[in-house]
Amino acid sequence: MRYFNRRKLNAMSGIPYLLPSLLILIVIIIAPIVMTLYFSLTNYSVLDPGKFIGFQNYVALMSDEAFRTSVWQTVVYTIVVVPTQTVLSLVIAAVIAKRFRHRFGGFARSVLFIPVLSSLVIVGIVWRFLLDSNFGLVNQFLGIFGIPNPNWLGQPHLALLSVALVTVWKNIGYFLVIFYAGIMGINGDLYEAAAIDGASSLKQFLYVTVPSLKPVTFLVVILGTIWSFQVFDLVYTMTGGGPGGATTTIVMSIYQAGFQNYQMGYASAMSVVLLVITIVISMIQRRTMGRER
């Protein structure tokens, strides 16, 4: 009994050290989630304190064609971004790890990491000018080869693709570093054994590198998916959700409802739906990739 009380006392002695982190967690994460859940059940706005209306906001979302479109466009954006940045960052990391382990490899990783350090707002503004249909450098370069000027940000089917590709350019350096660290942790004996068996560099990559990086790939896919569903800065600075709502994502819809139309309760309901979608997708990915390990 005395031993049990001593163990309980020792366990409780750590609580004062955990309280500061716990308070920060409650104030920054838990409290906003709880408040968002409550506001989603009200018709609260900036101009009106609102009242409790139950699940009316969620019912309205079910019939909101604009919101359903924003969900679909976010899914399309994610389908383009996540596989592209995952494959490219893995391939580039493998090439650098195999061919450029000297100083040039460090220089290449540093250069590719520069976009990661850049502000999303600045990146969006710069790329908006680069992709301008009239005087953008991208179209001027294509004009050298006689390619007509595409209206990258003015055509619905190109605007979302353009934002997605800029996102890949922005994120690829971050995930490259993660993959590179994972490749450096692979046992070199596996590559030696594969080389002795006559495996080419491509087969070594497919049958040694890729399987060994499954936990790292899972992390990259999860992070990429969550970030893609939260995209806002690039859309806001590059297209503003246009043309004609063709690049309006879920977070852009939340911004428009809450800060343009002052429907904070409705925007909170959208936020809750986004949270649920993100959790469900993460669970599906975890279960699916967990089976493949």
PDB file of C-alpha atoms in Angstrom:
ATOM      1  CA  MET A   1       0.000   0.000   0.000  1.00  0.00           C
ATOM      2  CA  ARG A   2       2.866   2.336   0.908  1.00  0.00           C
ATOM      3  CA  TYR A   3       4.581   1.490  -2.415  1.00  0.00           C
ATOM      4  CA  PHE A   4       1.372   2.246  -4.311  1.00  0.00           C
ATOM      5  CA  ASN A   5       0.988   5.629  -2.597  1.00  0.00           C
ATOM      6  CA  ARG A   6       4.630   6.445  -3.363  1.00  0.00           C
ATOM      7  CA  ARG A   7       4.114   5.639  -7.043  1.00  0.00           C
ATOM      8  CA  LYS A   8       0.953   7.759  -7.121  1.00  0.00           C
ATOM      9  CA  LEU A   9       2.793  10.644  -5.432  1.00  0.00           C
ATOM     10  CA  ASN A  10       5.670  10.389  -7.924  1.00  0.00           C
ATOM     11  CA  ALA A  11       3.226  10.406 -10.832  1.00  0.00           C
ATOM     12  CA  MET A  12       1.401  13.473  -9.492  1.00  0.00           C
ATOM     13  CA  SER A  13       4.686  15.324  -8.902  1.00  0.00           C
ATOM     14  CA  GLY A  14       5.036  15.740 -12.671  1.00  0.00           C
ATOM     15  CA  ILE A  15       1.715  17.566 -13.049  1.00  0.00           C
ATOM     16  CA  PRO A  16       3.119  21.070 -12.284  1.00  0.00           C
ATOM     17  CA  TYR A  17       5.642  20.594 -15.105  1.00  0.00           C
ATOM     18  CA  LEU A  18       2.888  19.620 -17.529  1.00  0.00           C
ATOM     19  CA  LEU A  19       0.480  22.431 -16.607  1.00  0.00           C
ATOM     20  CA  PRO A  20       2.076  25.185 -18.789  1.00  0.00           C
ATOM     21  CA  SER A  21       1.988  22.966 -21.899  1.00  0.00           C
ATOM     22  CA  LEU A  22      -1.513  21.796 -21.027  1.00  0.00           C
ATOM     23  CA  LEU A  23      -2.759  25.366 -20.642  1.00  0.00           C
ATOM     24  CA  ILE A  24      -1.259  26.332 -24.001  1.00  0.00           C
ATOM     25  CA  LEU A  25      -2.878  23.280 -25.602  1.00  0.00           C
ATOM     26  CA  ILE A  26      -6.256  24.173 -24.121  1.00  0.00           C
ATOM     27  CA  VAL A  27      -6.105  27.870 -25.067  1.00  0.00           C
ATOM     28  CA  ILE A  28      -4.687  27.459 -28.579  1.00  0.00           C
ATOM     29  CA  ILE A  29      -6.230  24.180 -29.777  1.00  0.00           C
ATOM     30  CA  ILE A  30      -8.974  22.714 -27.608  1.00  0.00           C
ATOM     31  CA  ALA A  31     -10.848  25.934 -26.759  1.00  0.00           C
ATOM     32  CA  PRO A  32     -11.082  27.147 -30.402  1.00  0.00           C
ATOM     33  CA  ILE A  33     -12.379  23.723 -31.490  1.00  0.00           C
ATOM     34  CA  VAL A  34     -15.045  23.745 -28.774  1.00  0.00           C
ATOM     35  CA  MET A  35     -16.032  27.336 -29.645  1.00  0.00           C
ATOM     36  CA  THR A  36     -16.235  26.470 -33.338  1.00  0.00           C
ATOM     37  CA  LEU A  37     -18.486  23.498 -32.564  1.00  0.00           C
ATOM     38  CA  TYR A  38     -20.765  25.765 -30.531  1.00  0.00           C
ATOM     39  CA  PHE A  39     -20.866  28.593 -33.078  1.00  0.00           C
ATOM     40  CA  SER A  40     -21.703  26.069 -35.810  1.00  0.00           C
ATOM     41  CA  LEU A  41     -24.975  25.463 -33.977  1.00  0.00           C
ATOM     42  CA  THR A  42     -25.879  29.169 -33.954  1.00  0.00           C
ATOM     43  CA  ASN A  43     -26.587  31.915 -36.488  1.00  0.00           C
ATOM     44  CA  TYR A  44     -23.844  34.049 -34.949  1.00  0.00           C
ATOM     45  CA  SER A  45     -22.398  36.870 -37.036  1.00  0.00           C
ATOM     46  CA  VAL A  46     -20.107  39.815 -36.407  1.00  0.00           C
ATOM     47  CA  LEU A  47     -23.108  42.156 -36.365  1.00  0.00           C
ATOM     48  CA  ASP A  48     -25.456  39.908 -34.362  1.00  0.00           C
ATOM     49  CA  PRO A  49     -24.683  37.794 -31.259  1.00  0.00           C
ATOM     50  CA  GLY A  50     -26.956  35.139 -32.754  1.00  0.00           C
ATOM     51  CA  LYS A  51     -29.003  32.398 -31.184  1.00  0.00           C
ATOM     52  CA  PHE A  52     -28.944  28.628 -30.974  1.00  0.00           C
ATOM     53  CA  ILE A  53     -30.457  27.047 -34.115  1.00  0.00           C
ATOM     54  CA  GLY A  54     -29.324  23.427 -33.772  1.00  0.00           C
ATOM     55  CA  PHE A  55     -28.193  21.694 -36.941  1.00  0.00           C
ATOM     56  CA  GLN A  56     -29.756  24.157 -39.386  1.00  0.00           C
ATOM     57  CA  ASN A  57     -26.338  25.266 -40.671  1.00  0.00           C
ATOM     58  CA  TYR A  58     -25.404  21.668 -41.466  1.00  0.00           C
ATOM     59  CA  VAL A  59     -28.731  21.089 -43.202  1.00  0.00           C
ATOM     60  CA  ALA A  60     -28.131  24.217 -45.284  1.00  0.00           C
ATOM     61  CA  LEU A  61     -24.668  22.953 -46.210  1.00  0.00           C
ATOM     62  CA  MET A  62     -26.192  19.755 -47.618  1.00  0.00           C
ATOM     63  CA  SER A  63     -28.076  21.803 -50.223  1.00  0.00           C
ATOM     64  CA  ASP A  64     -25.370  24.450 -50.782  1.00  0.00           C
ATOM     65  CA  GLU A  65     -24.201  23.872 -54.351  1.00  0.00           C
ATOM     66  CA  ALA A  66     -21.320  26.341 -53.986  1.00  0.00           C
ATOM     67  CA  PHE A  67     -19.970  24.533 -50.939  1.00  0.00           C
ATOM     68  CA  ARG A  68     -20.231  21.118 -52.623  1.00  0.00           C
ATOM     69  CA  THR A  69     -18.342  22.550 -55.586  1.00  0.00           C
ATOM     70  CA  SER A  70     -15.614  23.884 -53.305  1.00  0.00           C
ATOM     71  CA  VAL A  71     -15.291  20.444 -51.701  1.00  0.00           C
ATOM     72  CA  TRP A  72     -14.961  18.793 -55.097  1.00  0.00           C
ATOM     73  CA  GLN A  73     -12.384  21.349 -56.265  1.00  0.00           C
ATOM     74  CA  THR A  74     -10.386  20.812 -53.087  1.00  0.00           C
ATOM     75  CA  VAL A  75     -10.429  17.064 -53.722  1.00  0.00           C
ATOM     76  CA  VAL A  76      -9.244  17.573 -57.316  1.00  0.00           C
ATOM     77  CA  TYR A  77      -6.534  19.937 -56.118  1.00  0.00           C
ATOM     78  CA  THR A  78      -5.398  17.353 -53.550  1.00  0.00           C
ATOM     79  CA  ILE A  79      -5.383  14.542 -56.120  1.00  0.00           C
ATOM     80  CA  VAL A  80      -3.077  16.623 -58.328  1.00  0.00           C
ATOM     81  CA  VAL A  81      -0.788  17.956 -55.597  1.00  0.00           C
ATOM     82  CA  VAL A  82      -0.177  15.017 -53.258  1.00  0.00           C
ATOM     83  CA  PRO A  83       0.911  12.299 -55.742  1.00  0.00           C
ATOM     84  CA  THR A  84       2.931  14.775 -57.821  1.00  0.00           C
ATOM     85  CA  GLN A  85       4.917  16.263 -54.964  1.00  0.00           C
ATOM     86  CA  THR A  86       5.385  12.859 -53.326  1.00  0.00           C
ATOM     87  CA  VAL A  87       6.781  11.182 -56.445  1.00  0.00           C
ATOM     88  CA  LEU A  88       8.949  14.128 -57.510  1.00  0.00           C
ATOM     89  CA  SER A  89      10.430  14.701 -54.059  1.00  0.00           C
ATOM     90  CA  LEU A  90      11.165  10.967 -53.677  1.00  0.00           C
ATOM     91  CA  VAL A  91      12.837  10.704 -57.092  1.00  0.00           C
ATOM     92  CA  ILE A  92      14.913  13.856 -56.627  1.00  0.00           C
ATOM     93  CA  ALA A  93      15.949  12.767 -53.117  1.00  0.00           C
ATOM     94  CA  ALA A  94      17.001   9.352 -54.454  1.00  0.00           C
ATOM     95  CA  VAL A  95      19.047  10.933 -57.269  1.00  0.00           C
ATOM     96  CA  ILE A  96      20.795  13.339 -54.890  1.00  0.00           C
ATOM     97  CA  ALA A  97      21.468  10.550 -52.382  1.00  0.00           C
ATOM     98  CA  LYS A  98      22.946   8.268 -55.050  1.00  0.00           C
ATOM     99  CA  ARG A  99      24.756  10.698 -57.350  1.00  0.00           C
ATOM    100  CA  PHE A 100      25.428  13.859 -55.361  1.00  0.00           C
ATOM    101  CA  ARG A 101      26.434  13.039 -51.800  1.00  0.00           C
ATOM    102  CA  HIS A 102      29.274  15.571 -51.986  1.00  0.00           C
ATOM    103  CA  ARG A 103      29.027  19.335 -51.559  1.00  0.00           C
ATOM    104  CA  PHE A 104      26.964  19.809 -54.696  1.00  0.00           C
ATOM    105  CA  GLY A 105      24.260  17.594 -53.173  1.00  0.00           C
ATOM    106  CA  GLY A 106      24.091  19.832 -50.115  1.00  0.00           C
ATOM    107  CA  PHE A 107      23.928  22.879 -52.361  1.00  0.00           C
ATOM    108  CA  ALA A 108      21.122  21.307 -54.438  1.00  0.00           C
ATOM    109  CA  ARG A 109      19.102  20.500 -51.314  1.00  0.00           C
ATOM    110  CA  SER A 110      19.590  24.051 -50.030  1.00  0.00           C
ATOM    111  CA  VAL A 111      18.449  25.595 -53.323  1.00  0.00           C
ATOM    112  CA  LEU A 112      15.382  23.345 -53.514  1.00  0.00           C
ATOM    113  CA  PHE A 113      14.535  24.231 -49.905  1.00  0.00           C
ATOM    114  CA  ILE A 114      14.439  27.997 -50.575  1.00  0.00           C
ATOM    115  CA  PRO A 115      10.764  27.984 -51.733  1.00  0.00           C
ATOM    116  CA  VAL A 116       9.811  26.292 -48.457  1.00  0.00           C
ATOM    117  CA  LEU A 117      11.182  29.263 -46.509  1.00  0.00           C
ATOM    118  CA  SER A 118       9.322  31.775 -48.657  1.00  0.00           C
ATOM    119  CA  SER A 119       6.020  33.231 -47.491  1.00  0.00           C
ATOM    120  CA  LEU A 120       2.984  31.730 -49.211  1.00  0.00           C
ATOM    121  CA  VAL A 121       1.611  35.219 -49.809  1.00  0.00           C
ATOM    122  CA  ILE A 122       4.823  36.360 -51.497  1.00  0.00           C
ATOM    123  CA  VAL A 123       4.987  33.134 -53.527  1.00  0.00           C
ATOM    124  CA  GLY A 124       1.407  33.641 -54.687  1.00  0.00           C
ATOM    125  CA  ILE A 125       1.988  37.254 -55.717  1.00  0.00           C
ATOM    126  CA  VAL A 126       5.223  36.441 -57.577  1.00  0.00           C
ATOM    127  CA  TRP A 127       3.674  33.529 -59.452  1.00  0.00           C
ATOM    128  CA  ARG A 128       0.617  35.614 -60.310  1.00  0.00           C
ATOM    129  CA  PHE A 129       2.898  37.986 -62.204  1.00  0.00           C
ATOM    130  CA  LEU A 130       4.956  35.151 -63.715  1.00  0.00           C
ATOM    131  CA  LEU A 131       1.785  33.508 -65.066  1.00  0.00           C
ATOM    132  CA  ASP A 132       0.200  36.719 -66.316  1.00  0.00           C
ATOM    133  CA  SER A 133      -1.230  36.092 -69.789  1.00  0.00           C
ATOM    134  CA  ASN A 134       0.039  39.388 -71.207  1.00  0.00           C
ATOM    135  CA  PHE A 135       3.504  40.093 -69.819  1.00  0.00           C
ATOM    136  CA  GLY A 136       4.307  37.074 -67.620  1.00  0.00           C
ATOM    137  CA  LEU A 137       7.750  35.517 -68.020  1.00  0.00           C
ATOM    138  CA  VAL A 138       6.263  32.037 -68.442  1.00  0.00           C
ATOM    139  CA  ASN A 139       4.296  33.039 -71.532  1.00  0.00           C
ATOM    140  CA  GLN A 140       7.225  35.040 -72.868  1.00  0.00           C
ATOM    141  CA  PHE A 141       9.373  31.920 -72.620  1.00  0.00           C
ATOM    142  CA  LEU A 142       6.722  29.782 -74.315  1.00  0.00           C
ATOM    143  CA  GLY A 143       6.444  32.418 -77.031  1.00  0.00           C
ATOM    144  CA  ILE A 144      10.050  31.685 -78.029  1.00  0.00           C
ATOM    145  CA  PHE A 145       8.873  28.262 -79.195  1.00  0.00           C
ATOM    146  CA  GLY A 146       5.783  29.659 -80.915  1.00  0.00           C
ATOM    147  CA  ILE A 147       3.364  28.450 -78.236  1.00  0.00           C
ATOM    148  CA  PRO A 148       0.314  30.752 -77.924  1.00  0.00           C
ATOM    149  CA  ASN A 149      -0.157  32.518 -74.609  1.00  0.00           C
ATOM    150  CA  PRO A 150      -2.274  30.363 -72.280  1.00  0.00           C
ATOM    151  CA  ASN A 151      -4.436  32.292 -69.842  1.00  0.00           C
ATOM    152  CA  TRP A 152      -3.140  30.363 -66.831  1.00  0.00           C
ATOM    153  CA  LEU A 153      -5.194  32.107 -64.166  1.00  0.00           C
ATOM    154  CA  GLY A 154      -8.112  33.253 -66.319  1.00  0.00           C
ATOM    155  CA  GLN A 155      -9.379  29.931 -67.646  1.00  0.00           C
ATOM    156  CA  PRO A 156     -11.247  27.696 -65.180  1.00  0.00           C
ATOM    157  CA  HIS A 157      -9.581  24.439 -66.267  1.00  0.00           C
ATOM    158  CA  LEU A 158      -6.073  25.960 -66.067  1.00  0.00           C
ATOM    159  CA  ALA A 159      -6.413  28.113 -62.948  1.00  0.00           C
ATOM    160  CA  LEU A 160      -6.771  25.265 -60.446  1.00  0.00           C
ATOM    161  CA  LEU A 161      -3.985  23.306 -62.157  1.00  0.00           C
ATOM    162  CA  SER A 162      -1.715  26.362 -62.011  1.00  0.00           C
ATOM    163  CA  VAL A 163      -2.288  26.811 -58.275  1.00  0.00           C
ATOM    164  CA  ALA A 164      -1.668  23.087 -57.740  1.00  0.00           C
ATOM    165  CA  LEU A 165       1.645  23.159 -59.631  1.00  0.00           C
ATOM    166  CA  VAL A 166       2.815  26.214 -57.708  1.00  0.00           C
ATOM    167  CA  THR A 167       1.995  24.322 -54.504  1.00  0.00           C
ATOM    168  CA  VAL A 168       4.123  21.393 -55.683  1.00  0.00           C
ATOM    169  CA  TRP A 169       6.980  23.800 -56.446  1.00  0.00           C
ATOM    170  CA  LYS A 170       6.608  25.288 -52.949  1.00  0.00           C
ATOM    171  CA  ASN A 171       6.459  21.997 -51.018  1.00  0.00           C
ATOM    172  CA  ILE A 172       8.818  19.749 -52.921  1.00  0.00           C
ATOM    173  CA  GLY A 173      11.934  20.928 -51.073  1.00  0.00           C
ATOM    174  CA  TYR A 174      10.395  20.164 -47.674  1.00  0.00           C
ATOM    175  CA  PHE A 175       9.418  16.619 -48.546  1.00  0.00           C
ATOM    176  CA  LEU A 176      12.697  16.082 -50.406  1.00  0.00           C
ATOM    177  CA  VAL A 177      14.609  16.637 -47.160  1.00  0.00           C
ATOM    178  CA  ILE A 178      12.356  14.143 -45.355  1.00  0.00           C
ATOM    179  CA  PHE A 179      12.864  11.507 -48.059  1.00  0.00           C
ATOM    180  CA  TYR A 180      16.599  12.189 -48.181  1.00  0.00           C
ATOM    181  CA  ALA A 181      16.893  11.584 -44.428  1.00  0.00           C
ATOM    182  CA  GLY A 182      14.925   8.359 -44.837  1.00  0.00           C
ATOM    183  CA  ILE A 183      17.163   7.159 -47.678  1.00  0.00           C
ATOM    184  CA  MET A 184      20.265   7.878 -45.608  1.00  0.00           C
ATOM    185  CA  GLY A 185      18.839   5.586 -42.932  1.00  0.00           C
ATOM    186  CA  ILE A 186      18.474   2.571 -45.243  1.00  0.00           C
ATOM    187  CA  ASN A 187      21.006  -0.182 -44.619  1.00  0.00           C
ATOM    188  CA  GLY A 188      23.640  -0.068 -47.361  1.00  0.00           C
ATOM    189  CA  ASP A 189      23.918  -3.873 -47.298  1.00  0.00           C
ATOM    190  CA  LEU A 190      20.521  -4.058 -49.011  1.00  0.00           C
ATOM    191  CA  TYR A 191      21.844  -2.144 -52.015  1.00  0.00           C
ATOM    192  CA  GLU A 192      25.024  -4.219 -52.104  1.00  0.00           C
ATOM    193  CA  ALA A 193      23.022  -7.446 -52.069  1.00  0.00           C
ATOM    194  CA  ALA A 194      20.759  -6.149 -54.823  1.00  0.00           C
ATOM    195  CA  ALA A 195      23.783  -5.108 -56.924  1.00  0.00           C
ATOM    196  CA  ILE A 196      25.362  -8.543 -56.501  1.00  0.00           C
ATOM    197  CA  ASP A 197      22.116 -10.094 -57.744  1.00  0.00           C
ATOM    198  CA  GLY A 198      22.402  -7.946 -60.855  1.00  0.00           C
ATOM    199  CA  ALA A 199      19.703  -5.396 -60.017  1.00  0.00           C
ATOM    200  CA  SER A 200      19.951  -2.160 -61.971  1.00  0.00           C
ATOM    201  CA  SER A 201      19.730   1.270 -60.333  1.00  0.00           C
ATOM    202  CA  LEU A 202      16.061   1.465 -61.279  1.00  0.00           C
ATOM    203  CA  LYS A 203      15.289  -1.928 -59.732  1.00  0.00           C
ATOM    204  CA  GLN A 204      17.219  -0.999 -56.604  1.00  0.00           C
ATOM    205  CA  PHE A 205      15.071   2.111 -56.339  1.00  0.00           C
ATOM    206  CA  LEU A 206      11.806   0.205 -56.901  1.00  0.00           C
ATOM    207  CA  TYR A 207      12.530  -2.873 -54.769  1.00  0.00           C
ATOM    208  CA  VAL A 208      14.819  -1.517 -52.051  1.00  0.00           C
ATOM    209  CA  THR A 209      14.360   2.241 -51.654  1.00  0.00           C
ATOM    210  CA  VAL A 210      10.587   2.515 -52.112  1.00  0.00           C
ATOM    211  CA  PRO A 211       9.617  -0.388 -49.775  1.00  0.00           C
ATOM    212  CA  SER A 212      12.063   0.802 -47.116  1.00  0.00           C
ATOM    213  CA  LEU A 213      10.518   4.270 -47.151  1.00  0.00           C
ATOM    214  CA  LYS A 214       6.908   3.255 -46.546  1.00  0.00           C
ATOM    215  CA  PRO A 215       6.713   4.896 -43.081  1.00  0.00           C
ATOM    216  CA  VAL A 216       8.279   8.080 -44.493  1.00  0.00           C
ATOM    217  CA  THR A 217       5.954   8.011 -47.499  1.00  0.00           C
ATOM    218  CA  PHE A 218       2.991   7.635 -45.164  1.00  0.00           C
ATOM    219  CA  LEU A 219       4.079  10.758 -43.270  1.00  0.00           C
ATOM    220  CA  VAL A 220       4.571  12.722 -46.497  1.00  0.00           C
ATOM    221  CA  VAL A 221       1.169  11.693 -47.875  1.00  0.00           C
ATOM    222  CA  ILE A 222      -0.616  12.539 -44.619  1.00  0.00           C
ATOM    223  CA  LEU A 223       1.034  15.957 -44.337  1.00  0.00           C
ATOM    224  CA  GLY A 224       0.473  16.693 -48.020  1.00  0.00           C
ATOM    225  CA  THR A 225      -3.200  15.771 -47.807  1.00  0.00           C
ATOM    226  CA  ILE A 226      -3.858  17.850 -44.705  1.00  0.00           C
ATOM    227  CA  TRP A 227      -2.027  20.853 -46.155  1.00  0.00           C
ATOM    228  CA  SER A 228      -3.897  20.511 -49.449  1.00  0.00           C
ATOM    229  CA  PHE A 229      -7.286  20.562 -47.746  1.00  0.00           C
ATOM    230  CA  GLN A 230      -6.192  23.655 -45.822  1.00  0.00           C
ATOM    231  CA  VAL A 231      -4.956  25.596 -48.862  1.00  0.00           C
ATOM    232  CA  PHE A 232      -5.918  29.247 -48.780  1.00  0.00           C
ATOM    233  CA  ASP A 233      -2.986  31.660 -49.112  1.00  0.00           C
ATOM    234  CA  LEU A 234      -2.018  30.698 -52.660  1.00  0.00           C
ATOM    235  CA  VAL A 235      -5.625  30.678 -53.851  1.00  0.00           C
ATOM    236  CA  TYR A 236      -6.334  34.043 -52.244  1.00  0.00           C
ATOM    237  CA  THR A 237      -3.241  35.769 -53.681  1.00  0.00           C
ATOM    238  CA  MET A 238      -3.176  34.110 -57.114  1.00  0.00           C
ATOM    239  CA  THR A 239      -6.840  33.916 -58.126  1.00  0.00           C
ATOM    240  CA  GLY A 240      -9.031  35.088 -55.244  1.00  0.00           C
ATOM    241  CA  GLY A 241     -11.142  31.971 -55.830  1.00  0.00           C
ATOM    242  CA  GLY A 242     -11.803  32.821 -59.487  1.00  0.00           C
ATOM    243  CA  PRO A 243     -12.331  32.765 -62.334  1.00  0.00           C
ATOM    244  CA  GLY A 244     -16.011  32.211 -61.654  1.00  0.00           C
ATOM    245  CA  GLY A 245     -15.278  30.268 -58.471  1.00  0.00           C
ATOM    246  CA  ALA A 246     -13.150  27.710 -60.344  1.00  0.00           C
ATOM    247  CA  THR A 247     -10.445  27.764 -57.652  1.00  0.00           C
ATOM    248  CA  THR A 248     -12.642  28.250 -54.600  1.00  0.00           C
ATOM    249  CA  THR A 249     -11.534  25.672 -52.024  1.00  0.00           C
ATOM    250  CA  ILE A 250     -13.142  24.738 -48.712  1.00  0.00           C
ATOM    251  CA  VAL A 251     -11.070  27.211 -46.695  1.00  0.00           C
ATOM    252  CA  MET A 252     -11.764  29.904 -49.283  1.00  0.00           C
ATOM    253  CA  SER A 253     -15.488  29.218 -48.836  1.00  0.00           C
ATOM    254  CA  ILE A 254     -15.062  29.497 -45.068  1.00  0.00           C
ATOM    255  CA  TYR A 255     -13.298  32.841 -45.495  1.00  0.00           C
ATOM    256  CA  GLN A 256     -16.001  34.175 -47.827  1.00  0.00           C
ATOM    257  CA  ALA A 257     -18.818  33.083 -45.519  1.00  0.00           C
ATOM    258  CA  GLY A 258     -17.206  34.346 -42.331  1.00  0.00           C
ATOM    259  CA  PHE A 259     -15.286  37.477 -43.295  1.00  0.00           C
ATOM    260  CA  GLN A 260     -17.096  38.684 -46.401  1.00  0.00           C
ATOM    261  CA  ASN A 261     -20.705  37.700 -45.666  1.00  0.00           C
ATOM    262  CA  TYR A 262     -20.274  37.805 -41.847  1.00  0.00           C
ATOM    263  CA  GLN A 263     -22.004  34.415 -41.439  1.00  0.00           C
ATOM    264  CA  MET A 264     -19.738  33.178 -38.652  1.00  0.00           C
ATOM    265  CA  GLY A 265     -22.079  30.395 -37.589  1.00  0.00           C
ATOM    266  CA  TYR A 266     -22.312  29.066 -41.148  1.00  0.00           C
ATOM    267  CA  ALA A 267     -18.538  29.384 -41.589  1.00  0.00           C
ATOM    268  CA  SER A 268     -18.035  27.467 -38.322  1.00  0.00           C
ATOM    269  CA  ALA A 269     -20.196  24.643 -39.667  1.00  0.00           C
ATOM    270  CA  MET A 270     -17.984  24.525 -42.784  1.00  0.00           C
ATOM    271  CA  SER A 271     -14.915  24.378 -40.542  1.00  0.00           C
ATOM    272  CA  VAL A 272     -16.336  21.435 -38.616  1.00  0.00           C
ATOM    273  CA  VAL A 273     -17.070  19.618 -41.875  1.00  0.00           C
ATOM    274  CA  LEU A 274     -13.479  20.274 -43.005  1.00  0.00           C
ATOM    275  CA  LEU A 275     -12.184  18.897 -39.705  1.00  0.00           C
ATOM    276  CA  VAL A 276     -14.264  15.736 -40.084  1.00  0.00           C
ATOM    277  CA  ILE A 277     -13.154  15.253 -43.705  1.00  0.00           C
ATOM    278  CA  THR A 278      -9.492  15.638 -42.730  1.00  0.00           C
ATOM    279  CA  ILE A 279      -9.809  13.165 -39.845  1.00  0.00           C
ATOM    280  CA  VAL A 280     -11.620  10.591 -42.002  1.00  0.00           C
ATOM    281  CA  ILE A 281      -9.065  10.834 -44.820  1.00  0.00           C
ATOM    282  CA  SER A 282      -6.180  10.541 -42.356  1.00  0.00           C
ATOM    283  CA  MET A 283      -7.752   7.446 -40.780  1.00  0.00           C
ATOM    284  CA  ILE A 284      -8.334   5.844 -44.188  1.00  0.00           C
ATOM    285  CA  GLN A 285      -4.758   6.550 -45.267  1.00  0.00           C
ATOM    286  CA  ARG A 286      -3.397   5.246 -41.984  1.00  0.00           C
ATOM    287  CA  ARG A 287      -5.417   2.041 -42.211  1.00  0.00           C
ATOM    288  CA  THR A 288      -4.624   1.514 -45.903  1.00  0.00           C
ATOM    289  CA  MET A 289      -0.882   2.170 -45.660  1.00  0.00           C
ATOM    290  CA  GLY A 290      -0.716   0.312 -42.351  1.00  0.00           C
ATOM    291  CA  ARG A 291      -1.868  -2.865 -44.081  1.00  0.00           C
ATOM    292  CA  GLU A 292       0.866  -2.514 -46.699  1.00  0.00           C
ATOM    293  CA  ARG A 293       3.675  -2.373 -44.148  1.00  0.00           C
TER     294      ARG A 293
END
